[in-house]
Coordinates of C-alpha atoms in Angstrom, one line a residue:
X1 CA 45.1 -6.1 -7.3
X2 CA 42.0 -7.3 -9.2
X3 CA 42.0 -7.1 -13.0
X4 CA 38.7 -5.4 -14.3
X5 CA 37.2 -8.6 -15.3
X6 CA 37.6 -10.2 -11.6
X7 CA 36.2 -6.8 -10.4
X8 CA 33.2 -7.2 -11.9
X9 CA 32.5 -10.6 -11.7
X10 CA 33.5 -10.2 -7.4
X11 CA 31.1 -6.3 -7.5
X12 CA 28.0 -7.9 -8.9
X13 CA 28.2 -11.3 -6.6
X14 CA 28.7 -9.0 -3.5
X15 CA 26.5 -6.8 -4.5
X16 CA 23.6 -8.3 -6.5
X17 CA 23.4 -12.3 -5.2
X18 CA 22.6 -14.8 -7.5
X19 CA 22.6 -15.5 -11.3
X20 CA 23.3 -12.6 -13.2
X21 CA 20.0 -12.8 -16.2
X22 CA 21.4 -10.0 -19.2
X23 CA 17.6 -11.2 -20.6
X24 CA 16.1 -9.3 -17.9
X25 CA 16.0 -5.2 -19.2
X26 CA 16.9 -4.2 -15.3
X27 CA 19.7 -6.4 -14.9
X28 CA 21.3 -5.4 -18.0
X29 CA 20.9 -2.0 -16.6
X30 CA 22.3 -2.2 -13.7
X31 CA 25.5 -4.0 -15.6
X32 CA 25.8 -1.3 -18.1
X33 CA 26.1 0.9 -14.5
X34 CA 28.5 -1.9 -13.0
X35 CA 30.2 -1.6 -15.9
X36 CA 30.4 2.5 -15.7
X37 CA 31.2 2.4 -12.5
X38 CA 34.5 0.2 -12.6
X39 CA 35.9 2.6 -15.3
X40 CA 35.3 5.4 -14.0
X41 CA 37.2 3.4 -10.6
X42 CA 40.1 2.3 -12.5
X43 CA 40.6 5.9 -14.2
X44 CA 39.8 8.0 -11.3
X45 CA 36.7 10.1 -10.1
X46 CA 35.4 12.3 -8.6
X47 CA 32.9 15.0 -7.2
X48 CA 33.0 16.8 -4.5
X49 CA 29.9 19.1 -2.7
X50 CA 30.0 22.0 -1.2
X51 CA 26.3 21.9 0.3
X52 CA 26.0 21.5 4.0
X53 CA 22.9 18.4 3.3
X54 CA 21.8 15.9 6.1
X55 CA 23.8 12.2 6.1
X56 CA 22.9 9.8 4.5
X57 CA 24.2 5.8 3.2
X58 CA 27.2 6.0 1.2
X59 CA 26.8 6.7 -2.2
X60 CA 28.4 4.3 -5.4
X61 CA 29.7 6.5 -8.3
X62 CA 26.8 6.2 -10.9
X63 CA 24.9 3.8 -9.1
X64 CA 24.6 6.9 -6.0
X65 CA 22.2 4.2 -3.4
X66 CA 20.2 2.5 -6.4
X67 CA 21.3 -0.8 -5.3
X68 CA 19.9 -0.9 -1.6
X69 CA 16.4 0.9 -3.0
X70 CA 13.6 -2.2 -3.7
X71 CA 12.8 -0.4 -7.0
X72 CA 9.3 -1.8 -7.2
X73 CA 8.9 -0.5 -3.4
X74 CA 10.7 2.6 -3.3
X75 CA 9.1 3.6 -0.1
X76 CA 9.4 0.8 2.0
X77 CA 13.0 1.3 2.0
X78 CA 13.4 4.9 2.8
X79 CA 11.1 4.9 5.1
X80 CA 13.5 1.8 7.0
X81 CA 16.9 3.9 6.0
X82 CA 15.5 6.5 8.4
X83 CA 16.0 4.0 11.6
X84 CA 19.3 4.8 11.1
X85 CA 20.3 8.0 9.4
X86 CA 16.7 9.9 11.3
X87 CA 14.0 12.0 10.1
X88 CA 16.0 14.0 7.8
X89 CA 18.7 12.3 5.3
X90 CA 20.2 12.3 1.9
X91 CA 20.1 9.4 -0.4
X92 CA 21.5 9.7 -3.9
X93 CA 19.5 8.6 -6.9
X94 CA 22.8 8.2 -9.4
X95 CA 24.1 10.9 -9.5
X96 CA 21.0 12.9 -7.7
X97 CA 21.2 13.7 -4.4
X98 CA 17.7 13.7 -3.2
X99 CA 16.8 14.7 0.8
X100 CA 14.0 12.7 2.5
X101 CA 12.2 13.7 5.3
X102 CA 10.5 10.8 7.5
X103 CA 8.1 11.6 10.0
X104 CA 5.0 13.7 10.8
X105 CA 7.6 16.6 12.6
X106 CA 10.3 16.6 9.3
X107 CA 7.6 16.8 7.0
X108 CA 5.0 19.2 8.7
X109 CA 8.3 21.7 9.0
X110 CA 9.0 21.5 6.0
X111 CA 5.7 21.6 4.0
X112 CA 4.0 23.8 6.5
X113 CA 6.4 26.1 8.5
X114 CA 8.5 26.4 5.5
X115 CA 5.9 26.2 3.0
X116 CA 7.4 28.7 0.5
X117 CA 10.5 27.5 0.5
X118 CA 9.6 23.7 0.4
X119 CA 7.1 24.4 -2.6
X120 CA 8.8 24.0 -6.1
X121 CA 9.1 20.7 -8.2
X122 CA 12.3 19.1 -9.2
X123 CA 12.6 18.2 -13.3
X124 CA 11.6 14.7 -13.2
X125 CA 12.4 13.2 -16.7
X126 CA 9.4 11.7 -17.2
X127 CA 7.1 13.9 -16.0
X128 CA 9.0 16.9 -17.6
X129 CA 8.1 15.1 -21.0
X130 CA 4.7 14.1 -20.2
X131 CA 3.7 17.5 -19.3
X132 CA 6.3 19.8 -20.2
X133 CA 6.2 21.8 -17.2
X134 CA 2.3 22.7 -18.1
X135 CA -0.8 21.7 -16.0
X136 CA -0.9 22.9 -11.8
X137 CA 1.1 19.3 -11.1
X138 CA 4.0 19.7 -12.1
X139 CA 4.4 23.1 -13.1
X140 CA 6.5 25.7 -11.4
X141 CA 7.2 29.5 -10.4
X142 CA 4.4 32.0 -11.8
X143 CA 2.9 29.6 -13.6
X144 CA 1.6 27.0 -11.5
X145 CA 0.5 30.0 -9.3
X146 CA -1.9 30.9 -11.7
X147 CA -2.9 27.1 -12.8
X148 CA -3.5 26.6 -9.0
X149 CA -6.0 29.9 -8.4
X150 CA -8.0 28.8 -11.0
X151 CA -8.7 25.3 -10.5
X152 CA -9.2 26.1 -6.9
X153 CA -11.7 28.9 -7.6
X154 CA -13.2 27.1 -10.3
X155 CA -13.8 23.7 -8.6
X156 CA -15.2 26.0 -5.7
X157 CA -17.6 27.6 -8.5
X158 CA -18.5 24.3 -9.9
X159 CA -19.8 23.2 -6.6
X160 CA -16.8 20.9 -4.9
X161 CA -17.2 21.2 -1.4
X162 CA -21.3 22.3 -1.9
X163 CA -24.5 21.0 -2.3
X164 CA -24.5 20.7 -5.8
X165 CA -21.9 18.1 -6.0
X166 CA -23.4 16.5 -3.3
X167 CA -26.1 15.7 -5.1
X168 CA -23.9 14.4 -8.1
X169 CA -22.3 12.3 -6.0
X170 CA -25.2 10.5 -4.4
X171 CA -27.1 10.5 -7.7
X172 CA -24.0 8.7 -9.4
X173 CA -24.1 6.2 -6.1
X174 CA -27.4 5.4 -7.5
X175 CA -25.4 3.9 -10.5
X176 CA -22.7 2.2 -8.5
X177 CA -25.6 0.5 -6.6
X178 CA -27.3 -0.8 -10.0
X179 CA -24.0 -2.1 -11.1
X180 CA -23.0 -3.9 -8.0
X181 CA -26.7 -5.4 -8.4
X182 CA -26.2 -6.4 -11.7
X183 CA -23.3 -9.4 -10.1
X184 CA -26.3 -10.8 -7.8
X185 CA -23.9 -11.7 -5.2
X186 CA -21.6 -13.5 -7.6
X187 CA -17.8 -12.2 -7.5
X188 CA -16.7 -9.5 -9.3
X189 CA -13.6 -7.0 -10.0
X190 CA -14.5 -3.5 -9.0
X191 CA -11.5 -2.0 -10.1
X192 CA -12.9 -0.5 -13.4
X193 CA -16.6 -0.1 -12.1
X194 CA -15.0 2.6 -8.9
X195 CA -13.1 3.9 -11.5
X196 CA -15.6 5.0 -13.3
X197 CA -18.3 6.3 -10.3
X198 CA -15.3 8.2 -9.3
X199 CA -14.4 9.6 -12.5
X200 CA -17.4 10.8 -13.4
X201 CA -17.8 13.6 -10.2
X202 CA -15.1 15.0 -11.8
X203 CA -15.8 14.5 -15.5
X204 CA -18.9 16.4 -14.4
X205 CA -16.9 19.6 -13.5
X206 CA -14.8 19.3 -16.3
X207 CA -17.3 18.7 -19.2
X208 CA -21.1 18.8 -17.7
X209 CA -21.4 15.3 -18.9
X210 CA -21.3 11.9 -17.2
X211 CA -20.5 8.7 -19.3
X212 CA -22.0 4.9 -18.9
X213 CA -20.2 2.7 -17.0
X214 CA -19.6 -0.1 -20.6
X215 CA -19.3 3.8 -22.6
X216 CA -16.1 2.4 -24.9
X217 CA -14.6 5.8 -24.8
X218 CA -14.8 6.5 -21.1
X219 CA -13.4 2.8 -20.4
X220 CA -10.7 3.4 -22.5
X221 CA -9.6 6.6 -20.5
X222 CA -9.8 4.9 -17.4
X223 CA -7.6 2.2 -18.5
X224 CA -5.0 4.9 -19.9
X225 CA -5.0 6.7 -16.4
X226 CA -4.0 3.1 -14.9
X227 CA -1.6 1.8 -17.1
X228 CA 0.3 5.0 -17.0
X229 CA 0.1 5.0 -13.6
X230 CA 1.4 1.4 -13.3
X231 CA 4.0 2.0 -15.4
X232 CA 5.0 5.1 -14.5
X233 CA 5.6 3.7 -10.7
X234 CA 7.7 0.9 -12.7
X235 CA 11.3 -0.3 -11.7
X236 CA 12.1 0.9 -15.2
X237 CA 10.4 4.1 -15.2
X238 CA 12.4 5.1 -12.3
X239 CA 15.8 3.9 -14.2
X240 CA 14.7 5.9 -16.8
X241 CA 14.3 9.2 -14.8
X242 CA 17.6 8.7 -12.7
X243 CA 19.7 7.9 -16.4
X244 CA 17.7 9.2 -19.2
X245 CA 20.4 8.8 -21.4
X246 CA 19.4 5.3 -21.3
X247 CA 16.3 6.0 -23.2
X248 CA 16.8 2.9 -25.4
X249 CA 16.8 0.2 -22.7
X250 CA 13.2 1.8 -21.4
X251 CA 11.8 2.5 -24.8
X252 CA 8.5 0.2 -24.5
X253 CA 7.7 2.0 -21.4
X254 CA 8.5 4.9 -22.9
X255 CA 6.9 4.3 -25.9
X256 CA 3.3 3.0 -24.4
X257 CA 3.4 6.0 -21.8
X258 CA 3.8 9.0 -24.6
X259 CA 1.5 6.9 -26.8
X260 CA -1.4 6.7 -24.3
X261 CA -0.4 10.2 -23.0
X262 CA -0.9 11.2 -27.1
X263 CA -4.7 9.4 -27.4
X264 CA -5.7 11.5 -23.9
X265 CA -4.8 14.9 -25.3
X266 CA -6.6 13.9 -28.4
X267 CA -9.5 13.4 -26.8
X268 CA -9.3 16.3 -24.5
X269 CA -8.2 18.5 -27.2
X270 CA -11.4 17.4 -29.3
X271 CA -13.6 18.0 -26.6
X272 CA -12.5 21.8 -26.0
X273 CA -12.5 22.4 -29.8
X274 CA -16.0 21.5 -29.7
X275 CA -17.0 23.7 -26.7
X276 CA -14.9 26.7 -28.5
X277 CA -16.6 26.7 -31.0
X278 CA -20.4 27.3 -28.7
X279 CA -18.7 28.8 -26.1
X280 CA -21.1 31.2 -24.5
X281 CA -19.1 33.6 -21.9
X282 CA -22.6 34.5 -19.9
X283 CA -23.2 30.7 -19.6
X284 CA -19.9 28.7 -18.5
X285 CA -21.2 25.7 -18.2
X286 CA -17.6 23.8 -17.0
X287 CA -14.2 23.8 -15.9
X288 CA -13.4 23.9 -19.9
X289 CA -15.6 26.6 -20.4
X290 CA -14.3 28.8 -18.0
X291 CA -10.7 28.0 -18.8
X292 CA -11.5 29.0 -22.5
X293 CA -13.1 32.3 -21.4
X294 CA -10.0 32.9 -19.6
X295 CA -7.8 32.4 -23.1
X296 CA -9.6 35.0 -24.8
X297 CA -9.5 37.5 -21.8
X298 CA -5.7 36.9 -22.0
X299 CA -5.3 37.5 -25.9
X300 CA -4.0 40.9 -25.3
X301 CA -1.5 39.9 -22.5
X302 CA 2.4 39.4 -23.6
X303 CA 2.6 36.4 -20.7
X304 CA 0.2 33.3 -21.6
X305 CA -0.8 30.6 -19.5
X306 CA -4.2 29.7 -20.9
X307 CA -3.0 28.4 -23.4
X308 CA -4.5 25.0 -25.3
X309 CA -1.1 23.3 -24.6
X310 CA -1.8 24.6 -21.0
X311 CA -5.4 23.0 -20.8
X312 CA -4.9 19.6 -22.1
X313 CA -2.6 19.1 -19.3
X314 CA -4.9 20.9 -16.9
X315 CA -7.3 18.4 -17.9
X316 CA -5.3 15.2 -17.7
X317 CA -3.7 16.6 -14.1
X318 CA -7.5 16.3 -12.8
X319 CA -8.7 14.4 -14.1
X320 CA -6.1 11.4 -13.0
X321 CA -6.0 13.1 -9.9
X322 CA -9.5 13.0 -9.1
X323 CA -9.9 10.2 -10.3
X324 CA -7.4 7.4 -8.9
X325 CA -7.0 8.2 -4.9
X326 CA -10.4 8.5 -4.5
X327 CA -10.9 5.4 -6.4
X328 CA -7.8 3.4 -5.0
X329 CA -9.2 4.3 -0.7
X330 CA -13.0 3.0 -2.2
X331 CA -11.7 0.4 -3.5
X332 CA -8.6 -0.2 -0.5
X333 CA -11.8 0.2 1.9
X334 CA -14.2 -2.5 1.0
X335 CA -11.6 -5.1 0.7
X336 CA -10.9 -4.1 4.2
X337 CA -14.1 -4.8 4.9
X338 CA -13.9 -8.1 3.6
X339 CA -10.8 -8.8 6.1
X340 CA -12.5 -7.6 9.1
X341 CA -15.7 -8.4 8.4
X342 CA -16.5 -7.7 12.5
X343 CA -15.6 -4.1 11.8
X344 CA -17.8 -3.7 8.7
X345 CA -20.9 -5.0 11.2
X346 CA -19.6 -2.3 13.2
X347 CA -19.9 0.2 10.4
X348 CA -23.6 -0.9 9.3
X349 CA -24.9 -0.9 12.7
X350 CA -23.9 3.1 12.8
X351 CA -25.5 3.4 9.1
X352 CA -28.6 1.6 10.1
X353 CA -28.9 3.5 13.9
X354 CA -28.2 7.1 12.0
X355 CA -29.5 7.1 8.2
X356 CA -32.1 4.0 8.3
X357 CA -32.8 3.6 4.3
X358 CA -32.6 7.5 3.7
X359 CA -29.6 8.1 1.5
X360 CA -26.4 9.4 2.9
X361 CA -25.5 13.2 3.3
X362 CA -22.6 14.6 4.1
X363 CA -24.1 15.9 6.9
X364 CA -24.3 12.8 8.5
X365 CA -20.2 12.2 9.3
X366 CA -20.7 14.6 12.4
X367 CA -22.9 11.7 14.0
X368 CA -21.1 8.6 12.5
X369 CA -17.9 8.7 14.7
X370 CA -16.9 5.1 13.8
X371 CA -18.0 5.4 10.6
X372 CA -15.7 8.2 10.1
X373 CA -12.6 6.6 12.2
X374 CA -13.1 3.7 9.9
X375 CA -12.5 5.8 7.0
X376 CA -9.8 7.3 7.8
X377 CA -7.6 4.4 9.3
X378 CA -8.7 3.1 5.3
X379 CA -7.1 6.4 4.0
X380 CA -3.9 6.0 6.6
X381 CA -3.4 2.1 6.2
X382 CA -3.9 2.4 2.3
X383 CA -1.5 5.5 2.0
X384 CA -2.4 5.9 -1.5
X385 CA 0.3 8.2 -2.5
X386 CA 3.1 6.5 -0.5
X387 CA 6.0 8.7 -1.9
X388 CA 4.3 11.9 -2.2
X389 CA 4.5 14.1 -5.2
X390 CA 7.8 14.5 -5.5
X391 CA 9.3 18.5 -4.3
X392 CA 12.1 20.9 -4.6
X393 CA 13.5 23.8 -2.9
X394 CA 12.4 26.6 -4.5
X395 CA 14.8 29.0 -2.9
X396 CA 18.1 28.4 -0.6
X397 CA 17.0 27.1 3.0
X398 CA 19.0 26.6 5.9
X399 CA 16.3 23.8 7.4
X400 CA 17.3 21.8 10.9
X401 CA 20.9 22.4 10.8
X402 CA 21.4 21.8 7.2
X403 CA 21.7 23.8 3.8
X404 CA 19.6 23.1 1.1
X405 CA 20.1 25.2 -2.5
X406 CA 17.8 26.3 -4.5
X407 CA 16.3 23.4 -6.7
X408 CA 17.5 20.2 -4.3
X409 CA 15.4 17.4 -4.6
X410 CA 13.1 16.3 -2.0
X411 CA 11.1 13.6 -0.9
X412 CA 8.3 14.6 2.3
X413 CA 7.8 10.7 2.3
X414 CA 4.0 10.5 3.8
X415 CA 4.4 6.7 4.4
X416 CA 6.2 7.8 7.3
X417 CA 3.8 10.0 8.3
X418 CA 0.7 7.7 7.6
X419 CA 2.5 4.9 9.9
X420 CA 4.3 7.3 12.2
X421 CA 4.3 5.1 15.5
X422 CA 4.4 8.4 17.6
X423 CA 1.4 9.2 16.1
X424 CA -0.4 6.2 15.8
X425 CA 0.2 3.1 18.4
X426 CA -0.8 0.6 16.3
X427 CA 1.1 1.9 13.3
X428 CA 1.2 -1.3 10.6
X429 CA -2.2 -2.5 12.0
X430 CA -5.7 -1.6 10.6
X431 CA -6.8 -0.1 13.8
X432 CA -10.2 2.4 13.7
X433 CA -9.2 3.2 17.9
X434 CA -6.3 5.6 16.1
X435 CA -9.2 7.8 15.1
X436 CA -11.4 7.2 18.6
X437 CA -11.3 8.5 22.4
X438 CA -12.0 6.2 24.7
X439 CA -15.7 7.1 24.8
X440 CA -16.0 6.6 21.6
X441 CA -16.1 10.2 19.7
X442 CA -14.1 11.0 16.7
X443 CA -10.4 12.5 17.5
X444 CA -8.7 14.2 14.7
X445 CA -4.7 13.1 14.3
X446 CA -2.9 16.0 13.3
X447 CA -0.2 13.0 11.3
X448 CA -3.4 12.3 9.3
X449 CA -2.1 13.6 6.2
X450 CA -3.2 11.4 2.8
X451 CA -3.6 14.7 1.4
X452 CA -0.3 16.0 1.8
X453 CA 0.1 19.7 3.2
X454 CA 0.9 22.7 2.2
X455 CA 1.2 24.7 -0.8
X456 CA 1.0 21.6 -3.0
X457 CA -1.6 19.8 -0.9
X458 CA -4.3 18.0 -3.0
X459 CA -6.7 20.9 -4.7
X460 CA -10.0 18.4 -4.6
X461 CA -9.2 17.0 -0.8
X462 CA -12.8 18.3 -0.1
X463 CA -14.5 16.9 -3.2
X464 CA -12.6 13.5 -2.3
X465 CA -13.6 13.3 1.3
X466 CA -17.0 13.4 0.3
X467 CA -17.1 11.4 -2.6
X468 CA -15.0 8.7 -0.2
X469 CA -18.2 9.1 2.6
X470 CA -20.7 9.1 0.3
X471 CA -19.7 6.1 -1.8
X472 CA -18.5 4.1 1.1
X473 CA -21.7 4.6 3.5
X474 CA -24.4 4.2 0.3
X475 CA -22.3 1.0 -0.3
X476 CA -22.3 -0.2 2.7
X477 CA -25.8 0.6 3.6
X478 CA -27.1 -2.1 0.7
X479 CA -24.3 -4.5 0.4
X480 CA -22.2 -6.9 2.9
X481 CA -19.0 -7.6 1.1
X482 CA -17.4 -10.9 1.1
X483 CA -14.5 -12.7 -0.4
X484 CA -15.1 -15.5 -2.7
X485 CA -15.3 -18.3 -1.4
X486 CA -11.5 -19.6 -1.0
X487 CA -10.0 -16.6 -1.7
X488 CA -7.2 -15.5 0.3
X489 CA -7.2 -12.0 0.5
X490 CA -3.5 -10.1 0.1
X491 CA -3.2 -6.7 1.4
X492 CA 0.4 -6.2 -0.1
X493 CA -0.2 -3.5 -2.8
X494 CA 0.3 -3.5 -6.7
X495 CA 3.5 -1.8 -8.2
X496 CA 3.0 1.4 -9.4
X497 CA 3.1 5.2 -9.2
X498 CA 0.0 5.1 -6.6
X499 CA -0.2 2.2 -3.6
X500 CA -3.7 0.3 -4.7
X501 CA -4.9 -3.1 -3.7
X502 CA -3.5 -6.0 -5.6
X503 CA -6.6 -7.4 -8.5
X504 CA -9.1 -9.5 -6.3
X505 CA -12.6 -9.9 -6.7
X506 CA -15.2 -9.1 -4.0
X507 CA -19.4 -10.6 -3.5
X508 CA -21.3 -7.7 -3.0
X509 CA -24.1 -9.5 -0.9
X510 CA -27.5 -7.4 -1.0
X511 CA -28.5 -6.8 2.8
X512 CA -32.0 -8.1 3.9

């Protein structure tokens, strides 16, 4: 029989090749795990479930399926994991047993035939401290009812989907179209600069006000949205949520996250203090406005939810939200243009046959077939939010054969929707024919699902598929884009909480 020090030593080589680094945070990590793992072998353990949940790979005590996960790719692996165990299975995150469903059947079952049941959130450690259960993201029960009816109604009242924002849009493309100028052809990162076009539609509904592009403030938002983001999708940050007990190993995540999580409330909570204090209820002139209007309306009710705890969250929800998967397909589609440089041709012959030099209105997409196939194969090949929000059983479910409780975790994975090859022949390839008939009109996919579906589908999927056909066709109408010259262009995404393209720079090239 091995001796405790040969077991380790023989564990990590089997199970983690190569030299073990204790400098590197995750390494030492996983070893503390290791470590936890062999005494609790050695001195017995064990668990036992009485649930009736789907299959899956055999778990490790402690470590549940951690080491087979690429932690930087979550994703990638589940979505392979379902080859063999199908579309629905159980992987355990520790000591979390979380069910994944793969596939555009799996998920549309559960998110749409059983969109009640499948509609609750599970307690994610991070996210639980970030928001505190507040906000329409992450909340729960009763409350993110009511959160969800009113940001729904009042981006509906504050024109998303309407005229109104249409014209915001194409007046803040005006903008974009300056700044892209301003580079003369010259490369460029247009990370922060689609960022901030994008931002603004929806700063707009929150606060009637639109910033400069170099406005010090607004730049410093942007970059708190993508750090957190970043870091939030981190190897760590997911370490962190699955042992939060090992708080001190992830403390300068941790740290940075809460601290730029702190300097966003401060500003939001600035903000509404000033617009209290002018508040007019016959002339809501915002989102903020109207939430405010709401809080005093409420000051006789026992049970709160406008509260200004509630609001700085609301706030922050949207205004990432509507801020980076817009941005990320924007900026995911004109580096696809760069690679195929035959399809963007494609794209500005449509522009040129069916706008000329007008600007672009949403009304066009009905006679821009290609155009609009183009887009979305950019929305299903980017698959911005390749894990999906993350969901929970809100009630006991007896779902394909199997018993879920109350409160299990679940992961509708839409990368296996996005590049479900039942769906879409050409799956891993950027192919506009998935969106096309063979005349050459527009076919809607019903396993197009960037969005996600049901009851916690995205609130501003309108307002994004506009802002996405607006930008992209204004853009495309005045500028060829090109890669530098020499660069090679990687279509691998970054690490993070959303999938966006790795930092590149693009020419915008001013069409003659």
């Amino acid at each position: 029989m091995l001796s405790a020090s040969q077991a380790i030593t023989f564990f990590h080589t089997e199970t983690f090749p190569g030299t073990m680094n204790i400098s590197d945070p995750i390494t030492l990590v996983l070893s503390i795990i290791l470590c936890l793992f062999l005494a609790l072998f050695f001195f017995g353990w064990r668990r036992d479930y009485h649930y009736n949940l789907p299959p899956g790979p055999r778990p490790l005590p402690i470590v549940g399926n951690l080491h087979i996960l690429d932690l930087k790719k979550p994703y990638q692996t589940l979505h392979q994991l379902s080859k063999k165990y199908g579309p629905v299975y159980t992987i355990q995150l520790g000591v979390e047993k979380v069910v994944v469903l793969c596939g555009y059947e799996a998920v549309k079952d559960a998110l749409v035939n059983h969109a009640d049941q499948f509609a609750g959130r599970p307690a994610v450690t991070f996210f639980q401290e970030i928001t505190k259960g507040l906000g329409v993201i992450f909340s729960q029960d009763e409350h993110w009812k009511v959160m969800r009816r009113f940001t729904l109604s009042t981006l509906k009242d504050f024109g998303m989907g309407r005229e109104t924002i249409e014209t915001k849009i194409s007046e803040e493309s005006d903008f974009l179209v300056k700044k892209f100028t301003f580079y003369k052809g010259e490369p460029f990162d247009n990370n922060m600069i689609i960022n901030a076009a994008v931002a603004n539609i929806i700063v707009c509904i929150l606060l009637s006000h639109r910033f400069d592009y170099e406005d010090p403030t607004f730049l410093k938002l942007l970059k708190i949205v993508n750090d957190n983001l970043r870091l939030l999708g981190s190897p760590m940050a997911m370490l962190y949520n699955v042992y939060p007990w090992m708080k001190f190993l992830c403390s300068s995540i941790h740290k940075e996250v809460m601290s730029n999580m702190d300097e966003l409330h401060d500003f939001i909570r600035e903000t509404f203090t000033k617009q209290k204090k002018v508040l007019d209820v016959n002339d809501q002139r915002n989102l903020i406005d109207t939430f405010l209007v709401k809080q005093k309306e409420e000051e006789s009710n026992s049970k709160l939810y406008f509260t200004n705890e509630n609001l700085e969250v609301l706030v922050t929800d949207l205004f990432a939200a509507g801020m980076e998967s817009t941005s990320a397909t924007l900026r995911w589609g004109f580096l696809l243009m760069m690679k195929y440089p035959e399809i963007q041709r494609k794209v500005q012959s449509e522009i040129d046959k069916v706008i000329g030099s007008a600007k672009p209105q949403a009304s066009h997409r009905k006679s821009m077939p290609y155009t609009d196939a183009v887009i979305h194969e950019i929305q299903r090949l980017g698959n911005v939010i390749p894990n999906n929000v993350p969901h929970a059983t809100s009630q006991d479910v007896n779902f394909r054969g199997y018993f879920l409780p109350k409160g299990t975790y679940v992961i509708p994975l839409l990368t296996s929707v996005l590049y479900d090859k039942d769906h879409f022949a050409k799956a891993d390839e950027f192919y506009p024919e998935h969106f096309l008939d063979p005349s050459g009109n527009f076919v809607r996919k019903e396993a197009f699902m960037p969005f996600s579906a049901g009851k916690r589908s995205c609130a501003g999927e309108s307002l994004a598929k506009m802002e996405i056909f607006l930008y992209f066709t204004r853009l495309l109408q005045i500028f060829t884009f090109q890669a530098p010259s020499g660069a090679t262009l990687d279509l691998n995404p970054a690490v993070g909480f959303t999938s966006v393209p790795q930092p590149h720079k693009i020419c915008a090239i001013p069409r003659v």
